[in-house]
XYZ file of C-alpha atoms in Angstrom:
566
model
C -0.170 0.037 -0.274
C 1.216 3.427 -1.088
C 2.606 5.566 1.699
C -0.137 8.214 1.584
C -3.098 5.642 1.255
C -1.892 3.758 4.549
C -1.362 7.112 6.352
C -4.496 8.431 5.345
C -6.332 5.339 6.280
C -4.909 5.215 9.540
C -5.573 8.719 10.512
C -9.007 8.522 9.419
C -9.199 5.255 11.847
C -8.169 7.309 14.573
C -10.332 10.059 13.728
C -13.624 7.704 13.884
C -12.659 6.201 17.229
C -12.503 9.128 19.148
C -13.895 12.633 18.572
C -11.276 14.047 21.597
C -9.459 17.339 20.044
C -6.348 15.922 21.983
C -6.581 12.859 19.860
C -6.443 15.002 16.674
C -3.651 16.910 18.199
C -1.629 13.925 18.675
C -2.196 13.004 15.329
C -0.996 16.005 14.374
C 2.266 16.123 16.167
C 2.547 12.398 14.544
C 2.387 13.316 10.835
C 4.480 16.097 11.746
C 7.027 13.820 12.859
C 6.785 11.143 9.951
C 7.280 14.165 7.356
C 10.206 15.061 8.643
C 11.864 11.670 7.527
C 10.545 12.587 3.751
C 12.236 15.493 3.455
C 14.253 13.781 0.511
C 11.314 12.447 -0.743
C 10.079 15.327 -2.542
C 7.363 13.481 -4.622
C 6.032 11.973 -1.440
C 5.298 15.047 0.069
C 3.776 16.945 -3.025
C 1.251 13.685 -2.687
C 0.664 14.972 0.613
C -0.374 18.442 -0.152
C -3.131 16.760 -1.633
C -4.786 14.958 1.177
C -6.428 17.602 3.156
C -5.785 20.833 4.587
C -4.082 19.519 7.608
C -1.714 17.653 5.414
C -0.659 20.484 3.107
C -0.056 22.509 6.038
C 2.098 20.047 7.859
C 4.076 19.604 4.275
C 4.331 23.044 2.719
C 6.631 24.319 5.540
C 9.157 21.227 5.093
C 8.741 21.093 1.274
C 9.770 25.242 1.219
C 12.691 24.675 3.970
C 14.802 24.526 0.982
C 13.351 26.139 -2.046
C 16.632 26.460 -4.252
C 17.968 22.889 -3.497
C 16.676 21.970 -6.998
C 18.768 24.333 -9.383
C 16.550 23.081 -12.520
C 13.348 24.864 -10.719
C 12.000 28.099 -11.754
C 8.564 28.099 -9.858
C 10.467 28.716 -6.901
C 11.378 32.280 -8.280
C 7.768 32.579 -9.221
C 6.253 31.772 -6.162
C 8.514 33.901 -3.729
C 7.516 37.032 -6.371
C 3.625 35.913 -5.479
C 4.648 36.427 -2.098
C 5.901 40.283 -2.372
C 4.164 43.252 -0.883
C 2.119 45.213 -3.391
C 4.516 48.156 -3.158
C 7.319 45.553 -4.135
C 4.984 43.979 -7.090
C 4.308 47.511 -8.241
C 8.255 48.626 -8.157
C 8.999 45.308 -10.877
C 5.850 46.215 -12.960
C 7.437 50.073 -13.030
C 10.491 48.738 -14.350
C 8.482 46.609 -17.198
C 9.141 43.008 -15.885
C 6.414 40.690 -15.902
C 5.066 39.082 -13.025
C 3.057 36.222 -13.011
C -0.516 36.989 -11.565
C 0.496 40.088 -9.848
C -2.813 40.392 -8.248
C -3.272 36.904 -6.665
C -1.875 36.482 -3.581
C -0.172 33.570 -2.139
C -1.903 30.662 -0.362
C 1.016 30.699 2.508
C 3.568 32.852 3.486
C 6.105 30.859 1.564
C 9.632 33.118 2.996
C 8.819 32.365 6.525
C 9.289 28.566 5.833
C 12.830 28.847 4.394
C 15.391 27.268 6.315
C 18.429 26.762 4.416
C 19.391 29.501 1.685
C 22.519 28.698 -0.526
C 23.562 32.075 -2.774
C 25.018 29.930 -5.388
C 21.717 27.700 -6.350
C 19.395 31.259 -6.124
C 21.771 32.918 -8.312
C 21.503 30.082 -10.946
C 17.778 29.222 -10.649
C 17.152 32.993 -10.726
C 19.381 33.353 -13.973
C 17.308 30.896 -15.542
C 13.986 32.144 -14.781
C 15.032 35.594 -15.873
C 16.068 34.180 -19.231
C 12.137 33.437 -19.711
C 11.331 36.778 -19.706
C 9.705 38.363 -22.280
C 11.545 42.515 -21.669
C 13.106 45.293 -23.647
C 15.290 45.607 -20.424
C 18.801 44.864 -20.130
C 18.518 40.787 -18.763
C 21.492 41.755 -16.115
C 19.619 44.546 -14.967
C 16.246 42.894 -14.282
C 18.383 40.119 -12.708
C 19.704 42.410 -9.743
C 16.005 44.156 -9.280
C 14.569 40.716 -8.986
C 17.728 39.467 -6.818
C 17.386 42.537 -4.416
C 14.266 42.491 -3.815
C 13.382 38.867 -3.052
C 16.750 39.232 -0.639
C 15.564 41.806 0.938
C 12.219 39.924 1.660
C 14.371 36.815 2.959
C 15.884 39.022 5.437
C 12.667 40.772 6.602
C 10.454 37.457 6.830
C 12.459 34.393 7.014
C 12.778 33.513 11.037
C 13.606 30.131 10.720
C 16.686 30.722 8.541
C 19.044 28.072 9.853
C 21.663 27.405 7.269
C 23.413 30.349 4.820
C 25.785 29.533 2.022
C 27.707 32.081 0.345
C 29.458 30.840 -2.267
C 31.528 32.947 -4.954
C 32.631 31.032 -8.007
C 31.210 32.377 -11.174
C 29.330 35.577 -12.500
C 26.140 34.824 -11.859
C 26.947 34.435 -8.222
C 28.837 37.326 -8.386
C 26.197 39.485 -9.024
C 24.350 38.085 -5.715
C 27.218 38.791 -4.094
C 27.034 42.600 -5.245
C 23.223 42.417 -4.184
C 23.853 40.765 -0.804
C 26.406 43.155 -0.105
C 24.548 46.320 -0.700
C 21.368 44.930 1.236
C 23.824 44.377 4.377
C 25.157 47.812 3.951
C 21.841 49.458 3.935
C 21.169 47.188 7.194
C 21.766 50.008 9.652
C 19.495 52.419 7.381
C 16.149 52.778 6.334
C 16.342 53.243 2.731
C 17.575 51.392 -0.094
C 18.875 52.667 -3.383
C 17.010 51.000 -6.559
C 16.534 51.315 -10.357
C 13.572 52.586 -8.977
C 14.849 55.324 -6.503
C 15.081 54.832 -2.746
C 12.473 52.846 -1.112
C 11.811 52.369 2.335
C 12.839 49.150 3.935
C 11.715 47.308 7.106
C 14.418 45.979 9.721
C 15.823 42.967 9.084
C 14.880 40.126 11.702
C 17.623 38.852 13.908
C 18.490 35.381 12.511
C 18.414 33.811 15.728
C 17.934 30.039 14.402
C 21.132 30.733 11.958
C 23.522 27.605 13.470
C 25.600 26.836 10.204
C 27.645 29.762 7.861
C 29.514 28.563 4.841
C 31.529 31.264 2.692
C 33.182 29.936 0.085
C 35.056 32.228 -2.177
C 36.879 30.599 -4.878
C 37.837 33.374 -7.473
C 38.095 37.617 -6.685
C 36.969 39.373 -9.837
C 36.553 42.733 -7.728
C 39.186 45.252 -6.667
C 37.131 45.702 -3.532
C 36.393 42.069 -2.254
C 38.107 42.637 1.136
C 35.475 45.341 1.468
C 32.888 43.257 0.645
C 33.736 40.310 2.413
C 34.859 42.657 5.598
C 30.974 44.153 5.502
C 29.092 40.843 5.183
C 31.039 39.378 8.265
C 30.743 42.558 10.645
C 27.051 42.849 9.288
C 26.303 39.068 10.153
C 27.647 39.605 13.145
C 24.989 42.099 14.463
C 22.191 39.675 12.952
C 23.175 36.533 13.997
C 24.318 35.403 17.516
C 23.771 31.047 17.502
C 26.169 30.107 14.889
C 27.643 27.111 16.272
C 29.479 26.221 12.461
C 31.894 28.802 10.657
C 33.498 27.568 7.590
C 35.429 29.928 5.901
C 36.763 29.370 2.551
C 39.258 32.203 0.472
C 40.524 32.069 -2.910
C 44.311 30.274 -2.323
C 46.404 33.210 -4.211
C 46.443 36.710 -2.518
C 49.043 38.755 -4.438
C 48.379 41.686 -2.657
C 48.038 40.244 0.398
C 44.599 41.770 1.131
C 42.446 38.622 2.769
C 44.207 40.050 6.243
C 41.995 43.200 5.951
C 39.059 40.745 6.259
C 40.388 38.829 9.164
C 39.124 41.552 11.771
C 35.403 41.429 10.805
C 36.039 37.076 11.146
C 36.890 38.030 14.472
C 34.192 40.391 15.262
C 31.597 37.982 14.156
C 33.577 35.025 15.947
C 33.063 37.227 19.235
C 29.584 37.844 18.429
C 28.332 34.157 18.686
C 27.169 32.580 22.261
C 28.602 29.300 21.914
C 30.431 28.658 18.642
C 31.208 24.651 18.374
C 33.279 24.241 14.885
C 35.098 26.659 13.097
C 37.163 26.069 9.530
C 39.237 28.033 7.483
C 41.605 27.743 4.796
C 45.409 28.745 4.772
C 46.085 31.877 2.904
C 48.860 31.914 0.685
C 50.440 35.218 2.259
C 50.840 33.330 5.969
C 49.927 31.052 8.617
C 46.181 31.601 9.869
C 46.027 35.205 11.919
C 46.535 35.552 15.224
C 43.732 37.575 15.702
C 41.422 34.448 14.818
C 43.163 32.516 17.398
C 42.715 35.183 19.986
C 38.778 35.409 19.342
C 38.176 31.666 19.760
C 40.531 31.286 22.970
C 38.882 34.104 24.622
C 35.182 34.207 23.617
C 34.956 30.354 22.919
C 36.766 28.440 24.919
C 34.216 26.948 26.505
C 32.277 25.662 23.903
C 34.622 25.126 20.714
C 34.730 21.417 19.926
C 36.278 21.170 16.480
C 38.887 23.039 14.828
C 40.291 22.975 11.228
C 42.659 24.509 9.478
C 42.920 23.553 6.055
C 46.729 24.929 5.890
C 49.702 25.535 8.352
C 49.037 26.624 12.048
C 51.756 27.413 14.500
C 52.535 25.152 17.175
C 52.414 28.463 19.657
C 48.592 28.942 18.203
C 47.826 25.275 18.544
C 48.761 25.329 21.875
C 47.260 27.964 22.816
C 43.921 26.670 21.447
C 44.985 23.294 24.036
C 45.466 25.602 26.963
C 42.288 27.484 26.640
C 39.943 25.338 24.943
C 39.127 22.796 27.434
C 36.102 21.189 25.583
C 38.257 20.838 22.295
C 37.466 17.488 20.426
C 39.150 17.733 17.350
C 41.849 19.136 15.582
C 43.003 19.057 11.982
C 45.557 21.027 9.811
C 47.270 20.259 6.736
C 51.114 21.213 8.180
C 52.245 22.002 11.681
C 55.333 24.433 11.946
C 58.168 23.458 14.360
C 58.335 25.805 17.155
C 61.546 28.179 17.221
C 61.180 28.815 20.764
C 64.142 27.604 22.537
C 62.948 28.477 26.015
C 59.806 25.956 25.646
C 58.991 24.443 28.858
C 57.821 20.861 27.733
C 57.264 19.725 31.306
C 54.997 22.452 31.609
C 53.031 21.467 28.653
C 52.400 17.609 29.284
C 51.202 18.779 32.896
C 48.409 21.002 31.496
C 46.991 17.462 29.937
C 43.664 17.856 27.345
C 41.897 15.011 28.373
C 38.970 16.203 25.985
C 41.256 15.697 22.533
C 40.109 12.525 21.070
C 41.145 13.641 17.134
C 44.332 14.892 15.922
C 44.632 15.230 12.006
C 47.797 16.254 10.240
C 47.439 15.201 6.713
C 47.582 17.704 3.371
C 45.134 15.696 1.083
C 46.393 18.079 -1.728
C 49.994 16.777 -1.987
C 51.207 14.261 -4.040
C 54.206 13.133 -2.011
C 52.872 13.382 1.543
C 56.093 12.421 3.262
C 57.934 15.576 2.500
C 55.989 17.515 4.049
C 56.163 16.988 7.869
C 58.981 18.575 10.089
C 57.330 18.816 13.230
C 57.975 15.421 14.947
C 58.841 16.722 18.244
C 55.889 18.571 18.441
C 53.734 15.843 17.616
C 55.001 13.517 20.132
C 54.297 16.369 22.502
C 50.940 16.534 21.781
C 50.628 12.680 22.355
C 52.016 13.024 25.463
C 49.342 15.737 26.601
C 46.010 13.911 24.502
C 47.630 10.766 26.348
C 44.638 8.353 26.730
C 42.226 10.785 25.252
C 43.125 10.321 21.533
C 41.224 8.191 19.473
C 41.763 9.319 16.168
C 45.129 10.189 14.501
C 46.419 10.853 11.122
C 49.675 12.043 10.003
C 51.700 12.030 6.654
C 54.670 10.824 7.982
C 55.491 8.562 10.518
C 59.376 7.706 12.019
C 60.327 5.432 14.605
C 59.761 8.428 17.243
C 56.254 8.532 16.355
C 55.590 4.966 16.580
C 57.169 4.503 19.736
C 55.298 7.495 21.530
C 51.999 5.831 19.967
C 52.442 2.839 21.472
C 53.480 4.776 24.644
C 50.641 7.066 24.897
C 48.408 6.427 22.557
C 47.098 3.449 24.295
C 43.194 3.573 23.459
C 43.586 4.566 19.616
C 40.589 2.949 17.306
C 41.122 4.851 14.182
C 44.599 5.436 12.346
C 45.794 7.225 8.680
C 49.116 6.311 7.055
C 51.068 7.328 4.318
C 53.288 4.977 3.575
C 56.106 4.572 1.396
C 58.309 1.547 0.005
C 60.901 2.799 2.462
C 58.201 2.874 5.495
C 56.429 0.043 4.781
C 58.424 -2.703 6.654
C 58.377 0.084 9.498
C 54.632 0.277 9.895
C 53.916 -3.557 9.304
C 56.342 -3.983 12.543
C 53.862 -1.483 14.632
C 50.655 -2.549 13.334
C 50.042 -5.893 15.201
C 50.627 -4.584 18.503
C 48.142 -1.708 17.794
C 45.411 -4.032 19.611
C 42.756 -1.341 19.788
C 42.434 -0.214 16.171
C 38.990 -0.716 14.642
C 39.729 1.448 11.561
C 42.846 1.695 9.413
C 43.457 3.888 6.299
C 46.826 3.144 4.053
C 47.807 5.207 1.019
C 50.678 5.200 -1.048
C 52.134 7.975 -3.629
C 51.733 7.105 -7.189
C 55.775 6.887 -7.854
C 55.747 4.061 -5.606
C 54.180 1.751 -7.620
C 57.722 0.621 -9.053
C 59.105 0.272 -5.867
C 56.915 -1.965 -4.097
C 57.627 -5.609 -3.985
C 55.733 -8.508 -3.374
C 57.193 -9.526 0.014
C 56.331 -6.134 1.045
C 52.615 -6.273 0.252
C 53.204 -10.126 2.075
C 54.157 -8.521 5.326
C 51.682 -5.894 5.189
C 49.001 -8.052 5.094
C 49.696 -10.138 7.905
C 50.412 -7.274 10.290
C 46.771 -5.650 10.245
C 45.616 -6.134 13.825
C 42.905 -8.783 14.835
C 40.746 -6.195 16.093
C 39.988 -4.461 12.796
C 36.638 -4.544 11.423
C 37.519 -1.687 8.756
C 40.223 -1.183 6.627
C 40.825 1.163 3.573
C 43.533 0.516 0.578
C 44.034 3.240 -1.488
C 47.587 2.091 -2.589
C 49.179 2.858 -5.750
C 49.844 -1.125 -6.209
C 49.556 -3.867 -9.193
C 46.827 -6.405 -8.863
C 49.230 -9.536 -8.509
C 50.557 -7.340 -5.123
C 46.594 -6.812 -3.997
C 46.173 -10.946 -4.297
C 49.473 -11.412 -2.060
C 47.949 -8.908 0.284
C 45.023 -10.709 0.653
C 46.061 -14.092 0.747
C 48.225 -12.639 4.010
C 45.267 -11.166 5.861
C 43.769 -12.956 8.097
C 41.595 -10.411 9.917
C 38.067 -10.839 9.842
C 37.161 -6.924 8.245
C 33.583 -6.541 8.028
C 34.502 -3.263 5.601
C 36.706 -3.255 3.036
C 37.611 -0.235 0.754
C 39.791 -0.732 -2.347
C 41.164 2.148 -5.020
C 43.413 2.799 -7.111
C 45.025 -0.582 -8.455
C 46.656 -0.042 -11.557
C 46.057 -2.878 -13.875
C 42.499 -4.514 -12.463
C 41.358 -7.043 -14.794
C 38.905 -10.256 -14.393
C 41.141 -12.071 -11.609
C 40.416 -8.990 -8.962
C 36.884 -10.908 -8.624
C 38.244 -13.917 -7.549
C 40.997 -13.084 -5.476
C 38.023 -11.146 -3.588
C 35.929 -14.375 -3.651
C 38.515 -15.998 -2.133
C 39.070 -13.630 0.629
C 35.005 -13.842 1.464
C 35.563 -17.436 1.490
C 38.126 -17.162 4.508
C 36.501 -14.471 6.040
C 32.307 -14.691 6.582
C 32.196 -11.673 8.724
C 32.811 -9.168 5.397
C 29.434 -6.799 4.694
C 30.361 -4.176 3.267
C 33.227 -4.065 -0.284
C 33.576 -0.859 -1.651
C 35.573 0.067 -4.678
C 36.674 2.485 -7.091
C 34.667 2.676 -10.385
C 37.475 0.821 -12.250
C 37.436 -1.797 -9.866
C 33.524 -1.614 -9.209
C 32.879 -2.452 -13.260
C 35.296 -5.125 -13.274
C 34.084 -6.887 -9.919
C 30.490 -6.907 -11.512
C 31.263 -7.628 -15.247
C 33.127 -11.079 -14.066
C 31.580 -11.715 -10.517
C 28.317 -10.088 -10.440
C 26.388 -13.233 -11.239
C 28.290 -15.216 -8.621
C 27.857 -12.422 -5.873
C 23.888 -12.419 -5.983
C 24.185 -16.278 -4.618
C 26.676 -15.146 -1.839
C 24.477 -12.358 0.116
C 26.286 -11.974 2.850
C 28.171 -8.536 1.718
C 27.461 -5.849 -0.261
C 29.079 -4.029 -3.057
C 28.975 -0.405 -4.043
C 30.884 2.129 -5.904
C 32.404 4.502 -4.144
C 34.195 7.885 -5.877
C 36.343 8.567 -2.920
C 37.924 6.613 0.479
C 36.104 7.089 3.454
C 38.260 8.791 6.250
C 37.850 8.182 9.773
C 36.622 12.069 10.440
C 33.576 10.487 8.163
C 33.156 7.097 9.879
């Protein structure tokens, strides 16, 4: 029985069994909960609208919580225009912009239900809509006028906005950014310049429910971008004080060293938050992360900050400042940790600080091909081990020397997740240590492409036999030959429940046979994740046989599952 018919039957049965208003309220509450699970099933939600008024009233807010999710839709712009005030519709008419049913009133206040706003999606949908308008005006001008009016309405009426994503990566998004900046600049004024002259605007509502902010700037095409971005962060600091997650990405190149001009505004936004839990930012080419941002986090978010991620380099002194002050910090991620040049550093004092909350330490640059050339802070990493001690559960590092391995075995006795970048030089060293890590449940192994000619069969046999018995999830992102993968699987006696394989260079139909042999020895395997090439090989030559062996599932995966996603 289709979902809608089933729920309707249950609802009608409930109504006929009692006339109590409380039972109706209970049924409404139950439906509201059920509908929340259908947020990804737009077709079913649209069917629910047609059942009755109650169902319609409950389904509409969910359907319109993310109206710009599907970038092929144009009706969301048309519907939002129907929600405009008459004065705003008149402005469009004066500009000779055709609007649908200008005299009709929308059945619902759709902007009120907005919870997720992605500037990039909105700009694409608006551009598609504008291209359908028959007008003598310049389409760029029409675009800017409609964008200004709709975004103004959003900031005045979308009280439930939770997620705001600012993405600047193509021409339409650049127009939206200009419009957004103009609106926010007028936030403290009571007038807004437009093509039709000054118009009075109501004050923007506090974005009290905004909890997630993503700022992604991939290109810079305007000279005053530093001013635009600073204005954005400073204005948002006035509108939203309950943000729990901030993600910021600047373009990778900054020849004029102008991004630093934005840092005070970012610092201001951080300071304005009541309880910021997660902060992520990419590295700027000009320097490591600015000290002003570190100071803002440690002075105003010391009790709330749980996750810190810098997609670049961070000074060791800045890292220690975070660990000293943010006592609830659970996760720290970076591409590179710089060495401490302070000769007067008191390591014993730092060890005595203790950071019992730190569970994840991620020192890995996924953008570099030669990971083992990037690490120069071994002593600093070992010091973090000593400070975290038994609390550390997840660790990733681009280079492992003997001292780091010894420190892991000595201090990280509760380690459950480990990411290793291994080379032909470090493989045997790794294999000699892994058997003693008897708390591991997840292991990720990656190798550089250039080492494919340096690996030997005996190396992979040794590595396979070293996998800890406690492991249940193994991810192999090794650039090795199919024959070496066979050698690894033959020697691996660990009963894995999840196995991921990527990067095998010369896969043939024999790959499926090797997996089948491993499964015959390991009936615990439940999930096999393969890159596209291996997935096609597996399905082509063993797909029919696998249908008879229902013990594990085979799926295609475009990238490995790192432990922070696990």
